[in-house]
């Protein structure tokens, strides 16, 4: 059990927290405080290299998983003692969504306001999904749709204010994190329609967890984003732990 926890979650969080520390150091030393322009930064260089290495490693490790499409019930066990963590993740999504919405109201940021509303719906929808799974092992894709749409609008909410910013190093981490969350939630919902594969889900969810933890360094002064990235990291981690053991993919 401990080996499975380390392989599926522990290693991701250790790597993610190391990436978080690198990103935090880059944010503090890698940008000119007056102009905001990027400066030569050892933490920033190491972070970029580490992200590429992690991506390649997760891609390679994912080939251990089956590439066949499966349904949700055959891929995930009903949550037991993991339920409090799932509830906590849903709660973080909902509260983060409210904070994101309130912060976007003065500027009338449509994308951020929509993402905030959908985050609340996503938290509620995932709770209902998990309740259904625990009750009868089956669930409707309807409950996963808010999470999919929330993540798409989160990408827009983060990217649109930065689209004219020439300093890509300033915002590429949270944009990548939000994009991977959107892909991971779409893969999760795909199992409910037998349209996803374990290989694609594990690959995407692993990277989404890593990037969400890294992006916390960019959200320390934005509580809404902080809670949203933290909630997504928790939820995807638990779904990775709930995966049923399957036969390795054939070479």
PDB file of C-alpha atoms in Angstrom:
ATOM      1  CA  UNK A   1       0.000   0.000   0.000  1.00  0.00           C
ATOM      2  CA  UNK A   2       2.795   2.420   0.918  1.00  0.00           C
ATOM      3  CA  UNK A   3       4.605   1.544  -2.300  1.00  0.00           C
ATOM      4  CA  UNK A   4       1.479   2.307  -4.352  1.00  0.00           C
ATOM      5  CA  UNK A   5       1.000   5.607  -2.501  1.00  0.00           C
ATOM      6  CA  UNK A   6       4.613   6.621  -3.203  1.00  0.00           C
ATOM      7  CA  UNK A   7       4.479   5.592  -6.862  1.00  0.00           C
ATOM      8  CA  UNK A   8       1.189   7.348  -7.582  1.00  0.00           C
ATOM      9  CA  UNK A   9       1.157  10.362  -5.258  1.00  0.00           C
ATOM     10  CA  UNK A  10       4.139  10.716  -2.944  1.00  0.00           C
ATOM     11  CA  UNK A  11       6.733  11.146  -5.673  1.00  0.00           C
ATOM     12  CA  UNK A  12       4.522  13.711  -7.447  1.00  0.00           C
ATOM     13  CA  UNK A  13       4.172  15.851  -4.342  1.00  0.00           C
ATOM     14  CA  UNK A  14       7.886  15.690  -3.519  1.00  0.00           C
ATOM     15  CA  UNK A  15       8.759  16.711  -7.081  1.00  0.00           C
ATOM     16  CA  UNK A  16       5.993  19.310  -7.132  1.00  0.00           C
ATOM     17  CA  UNK A  17       7.172  20.958  -3.923  1.00  0.00           C
ATOM     18  CA  UNK A  18      10.744  21.082  -5.257  1.00  0.00           C
ATOM     19  CA  UNK A  19       9.432  22.727  -8.435  1.00  0.00           C
ATOM     20  CA  UNK A  20       7.415  25.121  -6.244  1.00  0.00           C
ATOM     21  CA  UNK A  21      10.612  26.138  -4.414  1.00  0.00           C
ATOM     22  CA  UNK A  22      12.408  26.752  -7.716  1.00  0.00           C
ATOM     23  CA  UNK A  23       9.534  28.839  -9.060  1.00  0.00           C
ATOM     24  CA  UNK A  24       9.358  30.827  -5.825  1.00  0.00           C
ATOM     25  CA  UNK A  25      13.085  31.564  -6.061  1.00  0.00           C
ATOM     26  CA  UNK A  26      12.691  32.559  -9.713  1.00  0.00           C
ATOM     27  CA  UNK A  27       9.835  34.935  -8.903  1.00  0.00           C
ATOM     28  CA  UNK A  28      11.940  36.613  -6.218  1.00  0.00           C
ATOM     29  CA  UNK A  29      15.217  36.911  -8.120  1.00  0.00           C
ATOM     30  CA  UNK A  30      14.510  36.402 -11.809  1.00  0.00           C
ATOM     31  CA  UNK A  31      12.625  39.610 -12.666  1.00  0.00           C
ATOM     32  CA  UNK A  32      13.559  43.279 -12.584  1.00  0.00           C
ATOM     33  CA  UNK A  33      11.495  44.893  -9.799  1.00  0.00           C
ATOM     34  CA  UNK A  34      11.101  48.151 -11.784  1.00  0.00           C
ATOM     35  CA  UNK A  35      10.483  46.984 -15.353  1.00  0.00           C
ATOM     36  CA  UNK A  36       9.265  43.436 -14.706  1.00  0.00           C
ATOM     37  CA  UNK A  37      11.594  42.130 -17.410  1.00  0.00           C
ATOM     38  CA  UNK A  38      13.185  38.712 -17.040  1.00  0.00           C
ATOM     39  CA  UNK A  39      16.707  38.536 -15.615  1.00  0.00           C
ATOM     40  CA  UNK A  40      19.267  35.727 -15.876  1.00  0.00           C
ATOM     41  CA  UNK A  41      18.214  33.335 -13.125  1.00  0.00           C
ATOM     42  CA  UNK A  42      19.657  29.994 -12.101  1.00  0.00           C
ATOM     43  CA  UNK A  43      16.373  28.885 -10.441  1.00  0.00           C
ATOM     44  CA  UNK A  44      14.456  29.776 -13.593  1.00  0.00           C
ATOM     45  CA  UNK A  45      16.840  27.811 -15.803  1.00  0.00           C
ATOM     46  CA  UNK A  46      16.806  24.788 -13.500  1.00  0.00           C
ATOM     47  CA  UNK A  47      12.995  24.971 -13.303  1.00  0.00           C
ATOM     48  CA  UNK A  48      12.598  24.936 -17.090  1.00  0.00           C
ATOM     49  CA  UNK A  49      14.976  21.970 -17.418  1.00  0.00           C
ATOM     50  CA  UNK A  50      13.260  20.125 -14.556  1.00  0.00           C
ATOM     51  CA  UNK A  51       9.824  20.615 -16.128  1.00  0.00           C
ATOM     52  CA  UNK A  52      11.041  19.145 -19.430  1.00  0.00           C
ATOM     53  CA  UNK A  53      12.636  16.196 -17.620  1.00  0.00           C
ATOM     54  CA  UNK A  54       9.429  15.573 -15.642  1.00  0.00           C
ATOM     55  CA  UNK A  55       7.321  15.722 -18.795  1.00  0.00           C
ATOM     56  CA  UNK A  56       9.542  13.224 -20.588  1.00  0.00           C
ATOM     57  CA  UNK A  57       9.630  10.936 -17.532  1.00  0.00           C
ATOM     58  CA  UNK A  58       5.837  10.958 -17.135  1.00  0.00           C
ATOM     59  CA  UNK A  59       5.396  10.286 -20.824  1.00  0.00           C
ATOM     60  CA  UNK A  60       7.717   7.279 -20.553  1.00  0.00           C
ATOM     61  CA  UNK A  61       6.110   5.965 -17.356  1.00  0.00           C
ATOM     62  CA  UNK A  62       2.612   6.283 -18.802  1.00  0.00           C
ATOM     63  CA  UNK A  63       3.343   3.561 -21.350  1.00  0.00           C
ATOM     64  CA  UNK A  64       3.107   1.072 -18.502  1.00  0.00           C
ATOM     65  CA  UNK A  65      -0.636   1.749 -18.508  1.00  0.00           C
ATOM     66  CA  UNK A  66      -3.202   0.324 -20.873  1.00  0.00           C
ATOM     67  CA  UNK A  67      -4.007   2.274 -24.018  1.00  0.00           C
ATOM     68  CA  UNK A  68      -7.485   0.742 -24.296  1.00  0.00           C
ATOM     69  CA  UNK A  69     -10.617   2.744 -23.580  1.00  0.00           C
ATOM     70  CA  UNK A  70     -12.336   1.739 -20.348  1.00  0.00           C
ATOM     71  CA  UNK A  71     -15.310   2.901 -18.305  1.00  0.00           C
ATOM     72  CA  UNK A  72     -15.207   4.725 -14.982  1.00  0.00           C
ATOM     73  CA  UNK A  73     -16.277   1.794 -12.797  1.00  0.00           C
ATOM     74  CA  UNK A  74     -13.554  -0.487 -14.144  1.00  0.00           C
ATOM     75  CA  UNK A  75     -10.879   2.199 -13.750  1.00  0.00           C
ATOM     76  CA  UNK A  76     -11.631   3.599 -10.269  1.00  0.00           C
ATOM     77  CA  UNK A  77     -12.582   2.046  -6.953  1.00  0.00           C
ATOM     78  CA  UNK A  78     -15.308   3.812  -4.909  1.00  0.00           C
ATOM     79  CA  UNK A  79     -13.674   6.211  -2.417  1.00  0.00           C
ATOM     80  CA  UNK A  80     -13.451   5.066   1.197  1.00  0.00           C
ATOM     81  CA  UNK A  81     -11.050   6.704   3.600  1.00  0.00           C
ATOM     82  CA  UNK A  82     -10.028   9.007   0.724  1.00  0.00           C
ATOM     83  CA  UNK A  83     -13.426  10.694   0.875  1.00  0.00           C
ATOM     84  CA  UNK A  84     -12.433  13.465   3.361  1.00  0.00           C
ATOM     85  CA  UNK A  85      -9.584  14.518   1.060  1.00  0.00           C
ATOM     86  CA  UNK A  86     -11.932  14.555  -1.937  1.00  0.00           C
ATOM     87  CA  UNK A  87     -14.422  16.655   0.026  1.00  0.00           C
ATOM     88  CA  UNK A  88     -11.599  19.017   0.998  1.00  0.00           C
ATOM     89  CA  UNK A  89     -10.589  19.337  -2.660  1.00  0.00           C
ATOM     90  CA  UNK A  90     -14.169  20.118  -3.694  1.00  0.00           C
ATOM     91  CA  UNK A  91     -14.435  22.665  -0.863  1.00  0.00           C
ATOM     92  CA  UNK A  92     -11.227  24.378  -2.006  1.00  0.00           C
ATOM     93  CA  UNK A  93     -12.619  24.575  -5.552  1.00  0.00           C
ATOM     94  CA  UNK A  94     -15.865  26.136  -4.350  1.00  0.00           C
ATOM     95  CA  UNK A  95     -14.247  28.687  -2.005  1.00  0.00           C
ATOM     96  CA  UNK A  96     -11.536  29.495  -4.553  1.00  0.00           C
ATOM     97  CA  UNK A  97     -14.256  30.045  -7.140  1.00  0.00           C
ATOM     98  CA  UNK A  98     -16.077  32.506  -4.891  1.00  0.00           C
ATOM     99  CA  UNK A  99     -12.858  34.443  -4.246  1.00  0.00           C
ATOM    100  CA  UNK A 100     -12.010  34.460  -7.963  1.00  0.00           C
ATOM    101  CA  UNK A 101     -15.504  35.746  -8.775  1.00  0.00           C
ATOM    102  CA  UNK A 102     -15.376  38.505  -6.161  1.00  0.00           C
ATOM    103  CA  UNK A 103     -11.925  39.587  -7.324  1.00  0.00           C
ATOM    104  CA  UNK A 104     -13.096  39.790 -10.943  1.00  0.00           C
ATOM    105  CA  UNK A 105     -16.227  41.844 -10.277  1.00  0.00           C
ATOM    106  CA  UNK A 106     -14.534  45.295 -10.108  1.00  0.00           C
ATOM    107  CA  UNK A 107     -12.796  44.765 -13.471  1.00  0.00           C
ATOM    108  CA  UNK A 108     -15.785  42.917 -14.922  1.00  0.00           C
ATOM    109  CA  UNK A 109     -13.513  40.144 -16.101  1.00  0.00           C
ATOM    110  CA  UNK A 110     -15.949  37.848 -17.871  1.00  0.00           C
ATOM    111  CA  UNK A 111     -13.580  34.882 -18.102  1.00  0.00           C
ATOM    112  CA  UNK A 112     -12.606  35.055 -14.427  1.00  0.00           C
ATOM    113  CA  UNK A 113     -16.200  35.566 -13.300  1.00  0.00           C
ATOM    114  CA  UNK A 114     -17.333  32.588 -15.358  1.00  0.00           C
ATOM    115  CA  UNK A 115     -14.454  30.462 -14.069  1.00  0.00           C
ATOM    116  CA  UNK A 116     -15.397  31.405 -10.509  1.00  0.00           C
ATOM    117  CA  UNK A 117     -19.042  30.430 -10.949  1.00  0.00           C
ATOM    118  CA  UNK A 118     -18.093  27.184 -12.682  1.00  0.00           C
ATOM    119  CA  UNK A 119     -15.586  26.348  -9.925  1.00  0.00           C
ATOM    120  CA  UNK A 120     -18.419  26.414  -7.397  1.00  0.00           C
ATOM    121  CA  UNK A 121     -20.514  24.222  -9.694  1.00  0.00           C
ATOM    122  CA  UNK A 122     -17.512  21.916 -10.246  1.00  0.00           C
ATOM    123  CA  UNK A 123     -17.035  21.406  -6.511  1.00  0.00           C
ATOM    124  CA  UNK A 124     -20.723  20.552  -6.069  1.00  0.00           C
ATOM    125  CA  UNK A 125     -20.805  18.376  -9.203  1.00  0.00           C
ATOM    126  CA  UNK A 126     -17.793  16.305  -8.194  1.00  0.00           C
ATOM    127  CA  UNK A 127     -19.279  15.757  -4.733  1.00  0.00           C
ATOM    128  CA  UNK A 128     -22.482  14.453  -6.316  1.00  0.00           C
ATOM    129  CA  UNK A 129     -20.433  12.313  -8.696  1.00  0.00           C
ATOM    130  CA  UNK A 130     -18.530  10.739  -5.810  1.00  0.00           C
ATOM    131  CA  UNK A 131     -21.751  10.212  -3.865  1.00  0.00           C
ATOM    132  CA  UNK A 132     -23.213   8.348  -6.837  1.00  0.00           C
ATOM    133  CA  UNK A 133     -20.085   6.244  -7.234  1.00  0.00           C
ATOM    134  CA  UNK A 134     -20.144   5.258  -3.575  1.00  0.00           C
ATOM    135  CA  UNK A 135     -23.850   4.415  -3.743  1.00  0.00           C
ATOM    136  CA  UNK A 136     -23.967   2.192  -6.809  1.00  0.00           C
ATOM    137  CA  UNK A 137     -20.556   2.278  -8.494  1.00  0.00           C
ATOM    138  CA  UNK A 138     -21.959   4.177 -11.475  1.00  0.00           C
ATOM    139  CA  UNK A 139     -22.258   7.886 -12.265  1.00  0.00           C
ATOM    140  CA  UNK A 140     -23.457  10.314 -14.889  1.00  0.00           C
ATOM    141  CA  UNK A 141     -21.091  12.400 -16.988  1.00  0.00           C
ATOM    142  CA  UNK A 142     -23.380  15.366 -16.269  1.00  0.00           C
ATOM    143  CA  UNK A 143     -21.756  15.826 -12.845  1.00  0.00           C
ATOM    144  CA  UNK A 144     -18.261  16.065 -14.358  1.00  0.00           C
ATOM    145  CA  UNK A 145     -19.118  18.685 -16.986  1.00  0.00           C
ATOM    146  CA  UNK A 146     -18.795  21.746 -14.686  1.00  0.00           C
ATOM    147  CA  UNK A 147     -15.225  20.724 -13.813  1.00  0.00           C
ATOM    148  CA  UNK A 148     -14.339  20.491 -17.510  1.00  0.00           C
ATOM    149  CA  UNK A 149     -15.784  23.903 -18.358  1.00  0.00           C
ATOM    150  CA  UNK A 150     -14.346  25.492 -15.214  1.00  0.00           C
ATOM    151  CA  UNK A 151     -10.815  24.474 -16.180  1.00  0.00           C
ATOM    152  CA  UNK A 152     -11.242  25.827 -19.718  1.00  0.00           C
ATOM    153  CA  UNK A 153     -12.353  29.217 -18.411  1.00  0.00           C
ATOM    154  CA  UNK A 154      -9.558  29.170 -15.833  1.00  0.00           C
ATOM    155  CA  UNK A 155      -7.072  29.006 -18.710  1.00  0.00           C
ATOM    156  CA  UNK A 156      -8.748  32.060 -20.266  1.00  0.00           C
ATOM    157  CA  UNK A 157      -8.922  33.883 -16.925  1.00  0.00           C
ATOM    158  CA  UNK A 158      -5.170  33.491 -16.453  1.00  0.00           C
ATOM    159  CA  UNK A 159      -4.010  33.986 -20.043  1.00  0.00           C
ATOM    160  CA  UNK A 160      -6.179  36.870 -21.307  1.00  0.00           C
ATOM    161  CA  UNK A 161      -4.830  39.494 -18.848  1.00  0.00           C
ATOM    162  CA  UNK A 162      -1.292  38.461 -19.855  1.00  0.00           C
ATOM    163  CA  UNK A 163      -1.729  38.066 -23.616  1.00  0.00           C
ATOM    164  CA  UNK A 164       0.135  41.310 -24.351  1.00  0.00           C
ATOM    165  CA  UNK A 165       2.826  40.653 -21.739  1.00  0.00           C
ATOM    166  CA  UNK A 166       6.132  40.050 -23.588  1.00  0.00           C
ATOM    167  CA  UNK A 167       7.688  38.342 -20.547  1.00  0.00           C
ATOM    168  CA  UNK A 168       6.563  34.757 -21.059  1.00  0.00           C
ATOM    169  CA  UNK A 169       8.486  33.582 -17.991  1.00  0.00           C
ATOM    170  CA  UNK A 170       6.108  35.616 -15.846  1.00  0.00           C
ATOM    171  CA  UNK A 171       2.983  33.615 -16.631  1.00  0.00           C
ATOM    172  CA  UNK A 172       3.787  30.386 -18.447  1.00  0.00           C
ATOM    173  CA  UNK A 173       3.602  28.189 -15.325  1.00  0.00           C
ATOM    174  CA  UNK A 174       0.010  29.004 -14.253  1.00  0.00           C
ATOM    175  CA  UNK A 175      -1.193  28.894 -17.869  1.00  0.00           C
ATOM    176  CA  UNK A 176       0.339  25.446 -18.369  1.00  0.00           C
ATOM    177  CA  UNK A 177      -1.080  24.282 -15.034  1.00  0.00           C
ATOM    178  CA  UNK A 178      -4.604  25.398 -15.942  1.00  0.00           C
ATOM    179  CA  UNK A 179      -4.361  23.829 -19.403  1.00  0.00           C
ATOM    180  CA  UNK A 180      -3.257  20.485 -17.988  1.00  0.00           C
ATOM    181  CA  UNK A 181      -6.048  20.596 -15.394  1.00  0.00           C
ATOM    182  CA  UNK A 182      -8.542  21.134 -18.226  1.00  0.00           C
ATOM    183  CA  UNK A 183      -7.138  18.151 -20.102  1.00  0.00           C
ATOM    184  CA  UNK A 184      -7.061  15.958 -16.976  1.00  0.00           C
ATOM    185  CA  UNK A 185     -10.690  16.737 -16.080  1.00  0.00           C
ATOM    186  CA  UNK A 186     -11.740  16.028 -19.668  1.00  0.00           C
ATOM    187  CA  UNK A 187      -9.979  12.657 -19.452  1.00  0.00           C
ATOM    188  CA  UNK A 188     -11.708  11.951 -16.150  1.00  0.00           C
ATOM    189  CA  UNK A 189     -15.100  12.764 -17.639  1.00  0.00           C
ATOM    190  CA  UNK A 190     -14.246  10.648 -20.665  1.00  0.00           C
ATOM    191  CA  UNK A 191     -14.208   7.506 -18.524  1.00  0.00           C
ATOM    192  CA  UNK A 192     -17.909   8.080 -17.849  1.00  0.00           C
ATOM    193  CA  UNK A 193     -18.504   7.724 -21.610  1.00  0.00           C
ATOM    194  CA  UNK A 194     -15.855   5.052 -22.172  1.00  0.00           C
ATOM    195  CA  UNK A 195     -13.790   7.491 -24.230  1.00  0.00           C
ATOM    196  CA  UNK A 196     -10.605   7.734 -22.131  1.00  0.00           C
ATOM    197  CA  UNK A 197      -7.608   5.467 -21.602  1.00  0.00           C
ATOM    198  CA  UNK A 198      -5.640   4.866 -18.381  1.00  0.00           C
ATOM    199  CA  UNK A 199      -2.457   5.827 -20.217  1.00  0.00           C
ATOM    200  CA  UNK A 200      -3.703   9.272 -21.262  1.00  0.00           C
ATOM    201  CA  UNK A 201      -5.287  10.002 -17.888  1.00  0.00           C
ATOM    202  CA  UNK A 202      -2.238   9.047 -15.813  1.00  0.00           C
ATOM    203  CA  UNK A 203       0.110  10.984 -18.081  1.00  0.00           C
ATOM    204  CA  UNK A 204      -2.026  14.127 -17.958  1.00  0.00           C
ATOM    205  CA  UNK A 205      -3.073  13.978 -14.300  1.00  0.00           C
ATOM    206  CA  UNK A 206       0.523  13.429 -13.129  1.00  0.00           C
ATOM    207  CA  UNK A 207       1.714  16.512 -15.007  1.00  0.00           C
ATOM    208  CA  UNK A 208      -1.320  18.524 -13.864  1.00  0.00           C
ATOM    209  CA  UNK A 209      -0.525  17.775 -10.211  1.00  0.00           C
ATOM    210  CA  UNK A 210       3.119  18.774 -10.710  1.00  0.00           C
ATOM    211  CA  UNK A 211       2.208  22.029 -12.462  1.00  0.00           C
ATOM    212  CA  UNK A 212      -0.534  22.914  -9.974  1.00  0.00           C
ATOM    213  CA  UNK A 213       1.927  22.597  -7.096  1.00  0.00           C
ATOM    214  CA  UNK A 214       4.479  24.654  -9.020  1.00  0.00           C
ATOM    215  CA  UNK A 215       1.860  27.326  -9.835  1.00  0.00           C
ATOM    216  CA  UNK A 216       1.142  27.851  -6.134  1.00  0.00           C
ATOM    217  CA  UNK A 217       4.278  30.014  -6.125  1.00  0.00           C
ATOM    218  CA  UNK A 218       2.564  32.393  -8.578  1.00  0.00           C
ATOM    219  CA  UNK A 219      -0.660  32.479  -6.552  1.00  0.00           C
ATOM    220  CA  UNK A 220       0.601  33.360  -3.074  1.00  0.00           C
ATOM    221  CA  UNK A 221      -0.873  36.859  -3.388  1.00  0.00           C
ATOM    222  CA  UNK A 222      -4.052  35.639  -5.149  1.00  0.00           C
ATOM    223  CA  UNK A 223      -6.048  33.527  -2.694  1.00  0.00           C
ATOM    224  CA  UNK A 224      -8.631  32.478  -5.277  1.00  0.00           C
ATOM    225  CA  UNK A 225      -6.037  30.945  -7.598  1.00  0.00           C
ATOM    226  CA  UNK A 226      -4.152  29.510  -4.620  1.00  0.00           C
ATOM    227  CA  UNK A 227      -7.204  27.556  -3.477  1.00  0.00           C
ATOM    228  CA  UNK A 228      -8.142  26.507  -7.008  1.00  0.00           C
ATOM    229  CA  UNK A 229      -4.708  25.099  -7.848  1.00  0.00           C
ATOM    230  CA  UNK A 230      -4.507  23.438  -4.439  1.00  0.00           C
ATOM    231  CA  UNK A 231      -7.965  21.912  -4.840  1.00  0.00           C
ATOM    232  CA  UNK A 232      -7.196  20.589  -8.317  1.00  0.00           C
ATOM    233  CA  UNK A 233      -3.923  19.041  -7.101  1.00  0.00           C
ATOM    234  CA  UNK A 234      -5.742  17.291  -4.241  1.00  0.00           C
ATOM    235  CA  UNK A 235      -8.602  15.997  -6.388  1.00  0.00           C
ATOM    236  CA  UNK A 236      -6.427  14.652  -9.181  1.00  0.00           C
ATOM    237  CA  UNK A 237      -4.041  13.061  -6.678  1.00  0.00           C
ATOM    238  CA  UNK A 238      -6.867  11.124  -5.047  1.00  0.00           C
ATOM    239  CA  UNK A 239      -8.251   9.981  -8.394  1.00  0.00           C
ATOM    240  CA  UNK A 240      -4.766   8.693  -9.230  1.00  0.00           C
ATOM    241  CA  UNK A 241      -4.796   6.763  -5.943  1.00  0.00           C
ATOM    242  CA  UNK A 242      -8.278   5.354  -6.623  1.00  0.00           C
ATOM    243  CA  UNK A 243      -7.193   3.779  -9.907  1.00  0.00           C
ATOM    244  CA  UNK A 244      -7.589   0.035 -10.023  1.00  0.00           C
ATOM    245  CA  UNK A 245      -4.476  -2.022 -10.667  1.00  0.00           C
ATOM    246  CA  UNK A 246      -4.540  -3.287 -14.231  1.00  0.00           C
ATOM    247  CA  UNK A 247      -2.323  -5.393 -16.388  1.00  0.00           C
ATOM    248  CA  UNK A 248       0.560  -3.455 -17.926  1.00  0.00           C
ATOM    249  CA  UNK A 249       0.240  -2.539 -21.542  1.00  0.00           C
ATOM    250  CA  UNK A 250       1.880  -4.866 -23.976  1.00  0.00           C
ATOM    251  CA  UNK A 251       5.001  -3.596 -25.668  1.00  0.00           C
TER     252      UNK A 251
END
